[in-house]
Amino acid sequence: MLSLDSLLHEFTNTHLVSYTWRGETSYFESPPLLVQLEHAITERPNIGPGGGGFKPTSPCNDNALLIKAAIEHQIRYDLPAVQQLHESHSLSNKLIHWAANVDYDYALAKLTGWREAIHGLNETIVPLRVPCPSCGETWVSTPSEDGSFRIDEALRFRINAESVTCTLCGTTWQGLETFLKAYSTE
């Protein structure tokens, strides 16, 4: 678990991130988490004429918007009005001020949750429509809120983590090659 200072640094400053691909670890600079959150809210691919890459647009990612709203709400909720920074201050400054004025463990827990949520915005999960090498099932049935059942693929490939997980039996294969080996020996 990261310290409160390390978490605040990740939220407000450019920081180093490690990424392992096929057994080789690389390090690169990552923008502050609050900047990543802003980008997730307002940027989408520009596929129009003459465009390529990304351009700022109106909000398009509801999950990112909800995370930002949760952070802003928590800051306002936890601090009395006389302790809050003026609205002209950046969210980074407000977050640092908030963390300095609430319980350490509470701030640590909240920042850790928000960090995971922001990282989750970049996590791409692809369902695989093949039988699980471990339990043999292709489909999993899960209850929905209205009492009916929803049928989904049992296997999920997490692209960023390079892992495949069966949601039915819980078996996880780290690395696509490991999964393919298990699948070919089935």
JSON list of C-alpha atoms in Angstrom, two decimals:
[
{"chain": "A", "resi": 1, "resn": "MET", "atom": "CA", "xyz": [0.00, 0.00, 0.00]},
{"chain": "A", "resi": 2, "resn": "LEU", "atom": "CA", "xyz": [1.23, 3.47, -0.86]},
{"chain": "A", "resi": 3, "resn": "SER", "atom": "CA", "xyz": [1.70, 6.19, 1.73]},
{"chain": "A", "resi": 4, "resn": "LEU", "atom": "CA", "xyz": [-0.53, 9.25, 1.81]},
{"chain": "A", "resi": 5, "resn": "ASP", "atom": "CA", "xyz": [2.31, 11.41, 0.44]},
{"chain": "A", "resi": 6, "resn": "SER", "atom": "CA", "xyz": [2.91, 8.97, -2.44]},
{"chain": "A", "resi": 7, "resn": "LEU", "atom": "CA", "xyz": [-0.79, 8.92, -3.30]},
{"chain": "A", "resi": 8, "resn": "LEU", "atom": "CA", "xyz": [-1.05, 12.70, -3.23]},
{"chain": "A", "resi": 9, "resn": "HIS", "atom": "CA", "xyz": [2.05, 12.86, -5.45]},
{"chain": "A", "resi": 10, "resn": "GLU", "atom": "CA", "xyz": [0.42, 10.50, -7.97]},
{"chain": "A", "resi": 11, "resn": "PHE", "atom": "CA", "xyz": [-2.77, 12.56, -7.98]},
{"chain": "A", "resi": 12, "resn": "THR", "atom": "CA", "xyz": [-1.04, 15.92, -8.42]},
{"chain": "A", "resi": 13, "resn": "ASN", "atom": "CA", "xyz": [2.34, 15.38, -10.14]},
{"chain": "A", "resi": 14, "resn": "THR", "atom": "CA", "xyz": [3.89, 13.55, -13.05]},
{"chain": "A", "resi": 15, "resn": "HIS", "atom": "CA", "xyz": [5.23, 10.24, -11.73]},
{"chain": "A", "resi": 16, "resn": "LEU", "atom": "CA", "xyz": [7.04, 7.11, -12.88]},
{"chain": "A", "resi": 17, "resn": "VAL", "atom": "CA", "xyz": [4.99, 4.03, -13.68]},
{"chain": "A", "resi": 18, "resn": "SER", "atom": "CA", "xyz": [6.31, 0.55, -14.43]},
{"chain": "A", "resi": 19, "resn": "TYR", "atom": "CA", "xyz": [4.78, -1.61, -17.12]},
{"chain": "A", "resi": 20, "resn": "THR", "atom": "CA", "xyz": [5.67, -5.24, -17.75]},
{"chain": "A", "resi": 21, "resn": "TRP", "atom": "CA", "xyz": [5.12, -6.68, -21.19]},
{"chain": "A", "resi": 22, "resn": "ARG", "atom": "CA", "xyz": [6.24, -10.20, -22.03]},
{"chain": "A", "resi": 23, "resn": "GLY", "atom": "CA", "xyz": [8.55, -10.35, -19.03]},
{"chain": "A", "resi": 24, "resn": "GLU", "atom": "CA", "xyz": [10.30, -7.04, -19.75]},
{"chain": "A", "resi": 25, "resn": "THR", "atom": "CA", "xyz": [9.67, -4.13, -17.38]},
{"chain": "A", "resi": 26, "resn": "SER", "atom": "CA", "xyz": [9.69, -0.58, -18.72]},
{"chain": "A", "resi": 27, "resn": "TYR", "atom": "CA", "xyz": [9.31, 2.70, -16.88]},
{"chain": "A", "resi": 28, "resn": "PHE", "atom": "CA", "xyz": [7.62, 5.78, -18.24]},
{"chain": "A", "resi": 29, "resn": "GLU", "atom": "CA", "xyz": [6.35, 9.10, -16.99]},
{"chain": "A", "resi": 30, "resn": "SER", "atom": "CA", "xyz": [2.65, 9.21, -16.31]},
{"chain": "A", "resi": 31, "resn": "PRO", "atom": "CA", "xyz": [0.61, 12.40, -15.99]},
{"chain": "A", "resi": 32, "resn": "PRO", "atom": "CA", "xyz": [-1.01, 13.16, -12.63]},
{"chain": "A", "resi": 33, "resn": "LEU", "atom": "CA", "xyz": [-4.10, 11.06, -11.90]},
{"chain": "A", "resi": 34, "resn": "LEU", "atom": "CA", "xyz": [-6.27, 14.18, -11.82]},
{"chain": "A", "resi": 35, "resn": "VAL", "atom": "CA", "xyz": [-5.06, 15.06, -15.34]},
{"chain": "A", "resi": 36, "resn": "GLN", "atom": "CA", "xyz": [-5.75, 11.50, -16.49]},
{"chain": "A", "resi": 37, "resn": "LEU", "atom": "CA", "xyz": [-9.23, 11.81, -15.01]},
{"chain": "A", "resi": 38, "resn": "GLU", "atom": "CA", "xyz": [-9.83, 15.10, -16.86]},
{"chain": "A", "resi": 39, "resn": "HIS", "atom": "CA", "xyz": [-8.67, 13.50, -20.11]},
{"chain": "A", "resi": 40, "resn": "ALA", "atom": "CA", "xyz": [-10.98, 10.54, -19.57]},
{"chain": "A", "resi": 41, "resn": "ILE", "atom": "CA", "xyz": [-13.89, 12.94, -19.07]},
{"chain": "A", "resi": 42, "resn": "THR", "atom": "CA", "xyz": [-13.34, 15.25, -22.02]},
{"chain": "A", "resi": 43, "resn": "GLU", "atom": "CA", "xyz": [-11.35, 13.50, -24.73]},
{"chain": "A", "resi": 44, "resn": "ARG", "atom": "CA", "xyz": [-12.31, 11.00, -27.34]},
{"chain": "A", "resi": 45, "resn": "PRO", "atom": "CA", "xyz": [-10.87, 9.96, -30.68]},
{"chain": "A", "resi": 46, "resn": "ASN", "atom": "CA", "xyz": [-11.19, 12.54, -33.44]},
{"chain": "A", "resi": 47, "resn": "ILE", "atom": "CA", "xyz": [-12.25, 10.44, -36.40]},
{"chain": "A", "resi": 48, "resn": "GLY", "atom": "CA", "xyz": [-13.73, 13.30, -38.42]},
{"chain": "A", "resi": 49, "resn": "PRO", "atom": "CA", "xyz": [-12.30, 14.69, -41.66]},
{"chain": "A", "resi": 50, "resn": "GLY", "atom": "CA", "xyz": [-8.69, 15.80, -41.34]},
{"chain": "A", "resi": 51, "resn": "GLY", "atom": "CA", "xyz": [-8.50, 14.62, -37.78]},
{"chain": "A", "resi": 52, "resn": "GLY", "atom": "CA", "xyz": [-6.57, 11.99, -36.01]},
{"chain": "A", "resi": 53, "resn": "GLY", "atom": "CA", "xyz": [-5.69, 11.37, -32.44]},
{"chain": "A", "resi": 54, "resn": "PHE", "atom": "CA", "xyz": [-7.68, 13.04, -29.69]},
{"chain": "A", "resi": 55, "resn": "LYS", "atom": "CA", "xyz": [-9.36, 16.40, -29.27]},
{"chain": "A", "resi": 56, "resn": "PRO", "atom": "CA", "xyz": [-11.15, 17.98, -26.34]},
{"chain": "A", "resi": 57, "resn": "THR", "atom": "CA", "xyz": [-14.92, 17.71, -26.57]},
{"chain": "A", "resi": 58, "resn": "SER", "atom": "CA", "xyz": [-17.91, 17.79, -24.29]},
{"chain": "A", "resi": 59, "resn": "PRO", "atom": "CA", "xyz": [-17.96, 15.22, -21.47]},
{"chain": "A", "resi": 60, "resn": "CYS", "atom": "CA", "xyz": [-18.28, 11.73, -22.87]},
{"chain": "A", "resi": 61, "resn": "ASN", "atom": "CA", "xyz": [-17.23, 9.34, -20.11]},
{"chain": "A", "resi": 62, "resn": "ASP", "atom": "CA", "xyz": [-19.88, 9.15, -17.41]},
{"chain": "A", "resi": 63, "resn": "ASN", "atom": "CA", "xyz": [-17.74, 6.92, -15.16]},
{"chain": "A", "resi": 64, "resn": "ALA", "atom": "CA", "xyz": [-14.88, 9.43, -15.16]},
{"chain": "A", "resi": 65, "resn": "LEU", "atom": "CA", "xyz": [-17.32, 12.26, -14.53]},
{"chain": "A", "resi": 66, "resn": "LEU", "atom": "CA", "xyz": [-18.77, 10.39, -11.54]},
{"chain": "A", "resi": 67, "resn": "ILE", "atom": "CA", "xyz": [-15.30, 9.78, -10.06]},
{"chain": "A", "resi": 68, "resn": "LYS", "atom": "CA", "xyz": [-14.47, 13.49, -10.31]},
{"chain": "A", "resi": 69, "resn": "ALA", "atom": "CA", "xyz": [-17.84, 14.43, -8.80]},
{"chain": "A", "resi": 70, "resn": "ALA", "atom": "CA", "xyz": [-17.24, 11.97, -5.93]},
{"chain": "A", "resi": 71, "resn": "ILE", "atom": "CA", "xyz": [-13.84, 13.54, -5.18]},
{"chain": "A", "resi": 72, "resn": "GLU", "atom": "CA", "xyz": [-15.24, 17.08, -5.25]},
{"chain": "A", "resi": 73, "resn": "HIS", "atom": "CA", "xyz": [-18.24, 16.08, -3.13]},
{"chain": "A", "resi": 74, "resn": "GLN", "atom": "CA", "xyz": [-16.07, 14.34, -0.52]},
{"chain": "A", "resi": 75, "resn": "ILE", "atom": "CA", "xyz": [-13.87, 17.41, -0.17]},
{"chain": "A", "resi": 76, "resn": "ARG", "atom": "CA", "xyz": [-16.92, 19.65, 0.35]},
{"chain": "A", "resi": 77, "resn": "TYR", "atom": "CA", "xyz": [-18.61, 17.14, 2.68]},
{"chain": "A", "resi": 78, "resn": "ASP", "atom": "CA", "xyz": [-15.61, 16.50, 4.95]},
{"chain": "A", "resi": 79, "resn": "LEU", "atom": "CA", "xyz": [-14.45, 20.06, 5.48]},
{"chain": "A", "resi": 80, "resn": "PRO", "atom": "CA", "xyz": [-16.48, 22.78, 7.14]},
{"chain": "A", "resi": 81, "resn": "ALA", "atom": "CA", "xyz": [-17.10, 25.79, 4.92]},
{"chain": "A", "resi": 82, "resn": "VAL", "atom": "CA", "xyz": [-14.54, 27.90, 6.81]},
{"chain": "A", "resi": 83, "resn": "GLN", "atom": "CA", "xyz": [-11.80, 25.32, 6.06]},
{"chain": "A", "resi": 84, "resn": "GLN", "atom": "CA", "xyz": [-12.53, 24.91, 2.35]},
{"chain": "A", "resi": 85, "resn": "LEU", "atom": "CA", "xyz": [-10.38, 26.59, -0.26]},
{"chain": "A", "resi": 86, "resn": "HIS", "atom": "CA", "xyz": [-11.98, 29.14, -2.57]},
{"chain": "A", "resi": 87, "resn": "GLU", "atom": "CA", "xyz": [-13.50, 27.67, -5.74]},
{"chain": "A", "resi": 88, "resn": "SER", "atom": "CA", "xyz": [-10.82, 29.40, -7.83]},
{"chain": "A", "resi": 89, "resn": "HIS", "atom": "CA", "xyz": [-8.23, 26.94, -6.48]},
{"chain": "A", "resi": 90, "resn": "SER", "atom": "CA", "xyz": [-7.41, 23.89, -8.58]},
{"chain": "A", "resi": 91, "resn": "LEU", "atom": "CA", "xyz": [-8.74, 20.47, -7.65]},
{"chain": "A", "resi": 92, "resn": "SER", "atom": "CA", "xyz": [-5.12, 19.45, -6.94]},
{"chain": "A", "resi": 93, "resn": "ASN", "atom": "CA", "xyz": [-4.77, 22.16, -4.29]},
{"chain": "A", "resi": 94, "resn": "LYS", "atom": "CA", "xyz": [-8.16, 21.32, -2.80]},
{"chain": "A", "resi": 95, "resn": "LEU", "atom": "CA", "xyz": [-7.24, 17.63, -2.61]},
{"chain": "A", "resi": 96, "resn": "ILE", "atom": "CA", "xyz": [-3.93, 18.33, -0.84]},
{"chain": "A", "resi": 97, "resn": "HIS", "atom": "CA", "xyz": [-5.68, 20.71, 1.58]},
{"chain": "A", "resi": 98, "resn": "TRP", "atom": "CA", "xyz": [-8.43, 18.14, 2.23]},
{"chain": "A", "resi": 99, "resn": "ALA", "atom": "CA", "xyz": [-5.90, 15.36, 2.96]},
{"chain": "A", "resi": 100, "resn": "ALA", "atom": "CA", "xyz": [-4.10, 17.60, 5.46]},
{"chain": "A", "resi": 101, "resn": "ASN", "atom": "CA", "xyz": [-7.34, 18.30, 7.34]},
{"chain": "A", "resi": 102, "resn": "VAL", "atom": "CA", "xyz": [-8.95, 14.87, 7.67]},
{"chain": "A", "resi": 103, "resn": "ASP", "atom": "CA", "xyz": [-7.91, 11.69, 9.46]},
{"chain": "A", "resi": 104, "resn": "TYR", "atom": "CA", "xyz": [-4.79, 10.09, 7.90]},
{"chain": "A", "resi": 105, "resn": "ASP", "atom": "CA", "xyz": [-6.27, 6.59, 7.55]},
{"chain": "A", "resi": 106, "resn": "TYR", "atom": "CA", "xyz": [-9.51, 7.98, 6.15]},
{"chain": "A", "resi": 107, "resn": "ALA", "atom": "CA", "xyz": [-7.66, 10.04, 3.52]},
{"chain": "A", "resi": 108, "resn": "LEU", "atom": "CA", "xyz": [-5.47, 7.05, 2.67]},
{"chain": "A", "resi": 109, "resn": "ALA", "atom": "CA", "xyz": [-8.51, 4.81, 2.14]},
{"chain": "A", "resi": 110, "resn": "LYS", "atom": "CA", "xyz": [-10.37, 7.39, 0.02]},
{"chain": "A", "resi": 111, "resn": "LEU", "atom": "CA", "xyz": [-7.34, 8.20, -2.17]},
{"chain": "A", "resi": 112, "resn": "THR", "atom": "CA", "xyz": [-6.59, 4.51, -2.67]},
{"chain": "A", "resi": 113, "resn": "GLY", "atom": "CA", "xyz": [-10.16, 3.88, -3.82]},
{"chain": "A", "resi": 114, "resn": "TRP", "atom": "CA", "xyz": [-10.14, 6.85, -6.19]},
{"chain": "A", "resi": 115, "resn": "ARG", "atom": "CA", "xyz": [-6.75, 5.76, -7.56]},
{"chain": "A", "resi": 116, "resn": "GLU", "atom": "CA", "xyz": [-8.10, 2.28, -8.32]},
{"chain": "A", "resi": 117, "resn": "ALA", "atom": "CA", "xyz": [-11.20, 3.77, -9.94]},
{"chain": "A", "resi": 118, "resn": "ILE", "atom": "CA", "xyz": [-9.12, 6.05, -12.19]},
{"chain": "A", "resi": 119, "resn": "HIS", "atom": "CA", "xyz": [-6.83, 3.16, -13.14]},
{"chain": "A", "resi": 120, "resn": "GLY", "atom": "CA", "xyz": [-9.95, 1.12, -13.86]},
{"chain": "A", "resi": 121, "resn": "LEU", "atom": "CA", "xyz": [-11.02, 3.65, -16.48]},
{"chain": "A", "resi": 122, "resn": "ASN", "atom": "CA", "xyz": [-8.07, 2.50, -18.59]},
{"chain": "A", "resi": 123, "resn": "GLU", "atom": "CA", "xyz": [-8.64, -1.21, -18.02]},
{"chain": "A", "resi": 124, "resn": "THR", "atom": "CA", "xyz": [-9.98, -2.90, -21.12]},
{"chain": "A", "resi": 125, "resn": "ILE", "atom": "CA", "xyz": [-11.75, -6.23, -20.62]},
{"chain": "A", "resi": 126, "resn": "VAL", "atom": "CA", "xyz": [-12.57, -8.43, -23.59]},
{"chain": "A", "resi": 127, "resn": "PRO", "atom": "CA", "xyz": [-14.96, -11.37, -23.17]},
{"chain": "A", "resi": 128, "resn": "LEU", "atom": "CA", "xyz": [-13.71, -14.60, -24.77]},
{"chain": "A", "resi": 129, "resn": "ARG", "atom": "CA", "xyz": [-16.27, -16.95, -26.29]},
{"chain": "A", "resi": 130, "resn": "VAL", "atom": "CA", "xyz": [-14.29, -20.16, -25.79]},
{"chain": "A", "resi": 131, "resn": "PRO", "atom": "CA", "xyz": [-14.55, -22.84, -23.09]},
{"chain": "A", "resi": 132, "resn": "CYS", "atom": "CA", "xyz": [-12.49, -22.40, -19.93]},
{"chain": "A", "resi": 133, "resn": "PRO", "atom": "CA", "xyz": [-9.50, -24.77, -19.98]},
{"chain": "A", "resi": 134, "resn": "SER", "atom": "CA", "xyz": [-10.04, -25.41, -16.26]},
{"chain": "A", "resi": 135, "resn": "CYS", "atom": "CA", "xyz": [-13.80, -25.97, -15.83]},
{"chain": "A", "resi": 136, "resn": "GLY", "atom": "CA", "xyz": [-14.88, -26.35, -19.47]},
{"chain": "A", "resi": 137, "resn": "GLU", "atom": "CA", "xyz": [-17.66, -23.76, -19.30]},
{"chain": "A", "resi": 138, "resn": "THR", "atom": "CA", "xyz": [-18.14, -21.08, -21.96]},
{"chain": "A", "resi": 139, "resn": "TRP", "atom": "CA", "xyz": [-21.03, -19.19, -20.36]},
{"chain": "A", "resi": 140, "resn": "VAL", "atom": "CA", "xyz": [-21.85, -17.91, -16.89]},
{"chain": "A", "resi": 141, "resn": "SER", "atom": "CA", "xyz": [-25.28, -16.95, -15.60]},
{"chain": "A", "resi": 142, "resn": "THR", "atom": "CA", "xyz": [-25.51, -14.00, -13.20]},
{"chain": "A", "resi": 143, "resn": "PRO", "atom": "CA", "xyz": [-28.63, -12.56, -11.53]},
{"chain": "A", "resi": 144, "resn": "SER", "atom": "CA", "xyz": [-29.57, -9.02, -12.54]},
{"chain": "A", "resi": 145, "resn": "GLU", "atom": "CA", "xyz": [-31.29, -6.39, -10.41]},
{"chain": "A", "resi": 146, "resn": "ASP", "atom": "CA", "xyz": [-34.79, -7.23, -11.68]},
{"chain": "A", "resi": 147, "resn": "GLY", "atom": "CA", "xyz": [-34.49, -10.89, -10.64]},
{"chain": "A", "resi": 148, "resn": "SER", "atom": "CA", "xyz": [-33.87, -12.26, -14.11]},
{"chain": "A", "resi": 149, "resn": "PHE", "atom": "CA", "xyz": [-30.61, -13.89, -15.15]},
{"chain": "A", "resi": 150, "resn": "ARG", "atom": "CA", "xyz": [-28.02, -12.55, -17.55]},
{"chain": "A", "resi": 151, "resn": "ILE", "atom": "CA", "xyz": [-25.82, -14.87, -19.64]},
{"chain": "A", "resi": 152, "resn": "ASP", "atom": "CA", "xyz": [-22.24, -13.71, -20.29]},
{"chain": "A", "resi": 153, "resn": "GLU", "atom": "CA", "xyz": [-18.98, -15.24, -21.47]},
{"chain": "A", "resi": 154, "resn": "ALA", "atom": "CA", "xyz": [-17.16, -16.97, -18.62]},
{"chain": "A", "resi": 155, "resn": "LEU", "atom": "CA", "xyz": [-13.65, -15.97, -19.71]},
{"chain": "A", "resi": 156, "resn": "ARG", "atom": "CA", "xyz": [-12.46, -12.36, -19.47]},
{"chain": "A", "resi": 157, "resn": "PHE", "atom": "CA", "xyz": [-9.20, -11.12, -21.01]},
{"chain": "A", "resi": 158, "resn": "ARG", "atom": "CA", "xyz": [-7.78, -8.04, -19.26]},
{"chain": "A", "resi": 159, "resn": "ILE", "atom": "CA", "xyz": [-5.63, -6.40, -21.90]},
{"chain": "A", "resi": 160, "resn": "ASN", "atom": "CA", "xyz": [-3.63, -4.08, -19.63]},
{"chain": "A", "resi": 161, "resn": "ALA", "atom": "CA", "xyz": [-2.94, -6.80, -17.06]},
{"chain": "A", "resi": 162, "resn": "GLU", "atom": "CA", "xyz": [-2.37, -9.43, -19.75]},
{"chain": "A", "resi": 163, "resn": "SER", "atom": "CA", "xyz": [-4.41, -11.97, -17.83]},
{"chain": "A", "resi": 164, "resn": "VAL", "atom": "CA", "xyz": [-7.38, -14.22, -18.52]},
{"chain": "A", "resi": 165, "resn": "THR", "atom": "CA", "xyz": [-9.83, -15.03, -15.72]},
{"chain": "A", "resi": 166, "resn": "CYS", "atom": "CA", "xyz": [-12.75, -17.44, -15.62]},
{"chain": "A", "resi": 167, "resn": "THR", "atom": "CA", "xyz": [-15.56, -15.72, -13.73]},
{"chain": "A", "resi": 168, "resn": "LEU", "atom": "CA", "xyz": [-17.15, -19.10, -12.98]},
{"chain": "A", "resi": 169, "resn": "CYS", "atom": "CA", "xyz": [-14.30, -21.14, -11.46]},
{"chain": "A", "resi": 170, "resn": "GLY", "atom": "CA", "xyz": [-11.99, -18.20, -10.65]},
{"chain": "A", "resi": 171, "resn": "THR", "atom": "CA", "xyz": [-8.91, -19.59, -12.42]},
{"chain": "A", "resi": 172, "resn": "THR", "atom": "CA", "xyz": [-6.54, -16.87, -13.67]},
{"chain": "A", "resi": 173, "resn": "TRP", "atom": "CA", "xyz": [-3.76, -17.18, -16.23]},
{"chain": "A", "resi": 174, "resn": "GLN", "atom": "CA", "xyz": [-1.07, -14.49, -16.14]},
{"chain": "A", "resi": 175, "resn": "GLY", "atom": "CA", "xyz": [0.08, -13.71, -19.66]},
{"chain": "A", "resi": 176, "resn": "LEU", "atom": "CA", "xyz": [-1.71, -14.58, -22.86]},
{"chain": "A", "resi": 177, "resn": "GLU", "atom": "CA", "xyz": [0.88, -17.22, -23.74]},
{"chain": "A", "resi": 178, "resn": "THR", "atom": "CA", "xyz": [0.18, -19.08, -20.47]},
{"chain": "A", "resi": 179, "resn": "PHE", "atom": "CA", "xyz": [-3.55, -19.10, -21.26]},
{"chain": "A", "resi": 180, "resn": "LEU", "atom": "CA", "xyz": [-2.96, -20.30, -24.82]},
{"chain": "A", "resi": 181, "resn": "LYS", "atom": "CA", "xyz": [-0.74, -23.14, -23.52]},
{"chain": "A", "resi": 182, "resn": "ALA", "atom": "CA", "xyz": [-3.46, -24.18, -21.05]},
{"chain": "A", "resi": 183, "resn": "TYR", "atom": "CA", "xyz": [-6.08, -23.93, -23.79]},
{"chain": "A", "resi": 184, "resn": "SER", "atom": "CA", "xyz": [-4.07, -26.00, -26.28]},
{"chain": "A", "resi": 185, "resn": "THR", "atom": "CA", "xyz": [-3.45, -28.83, -23.75]},
{"chain": "A", "resi": 186, "resn": "GLU", "atom": "CA", "xyz": [-7.16, -29.05, -22.92]}
]
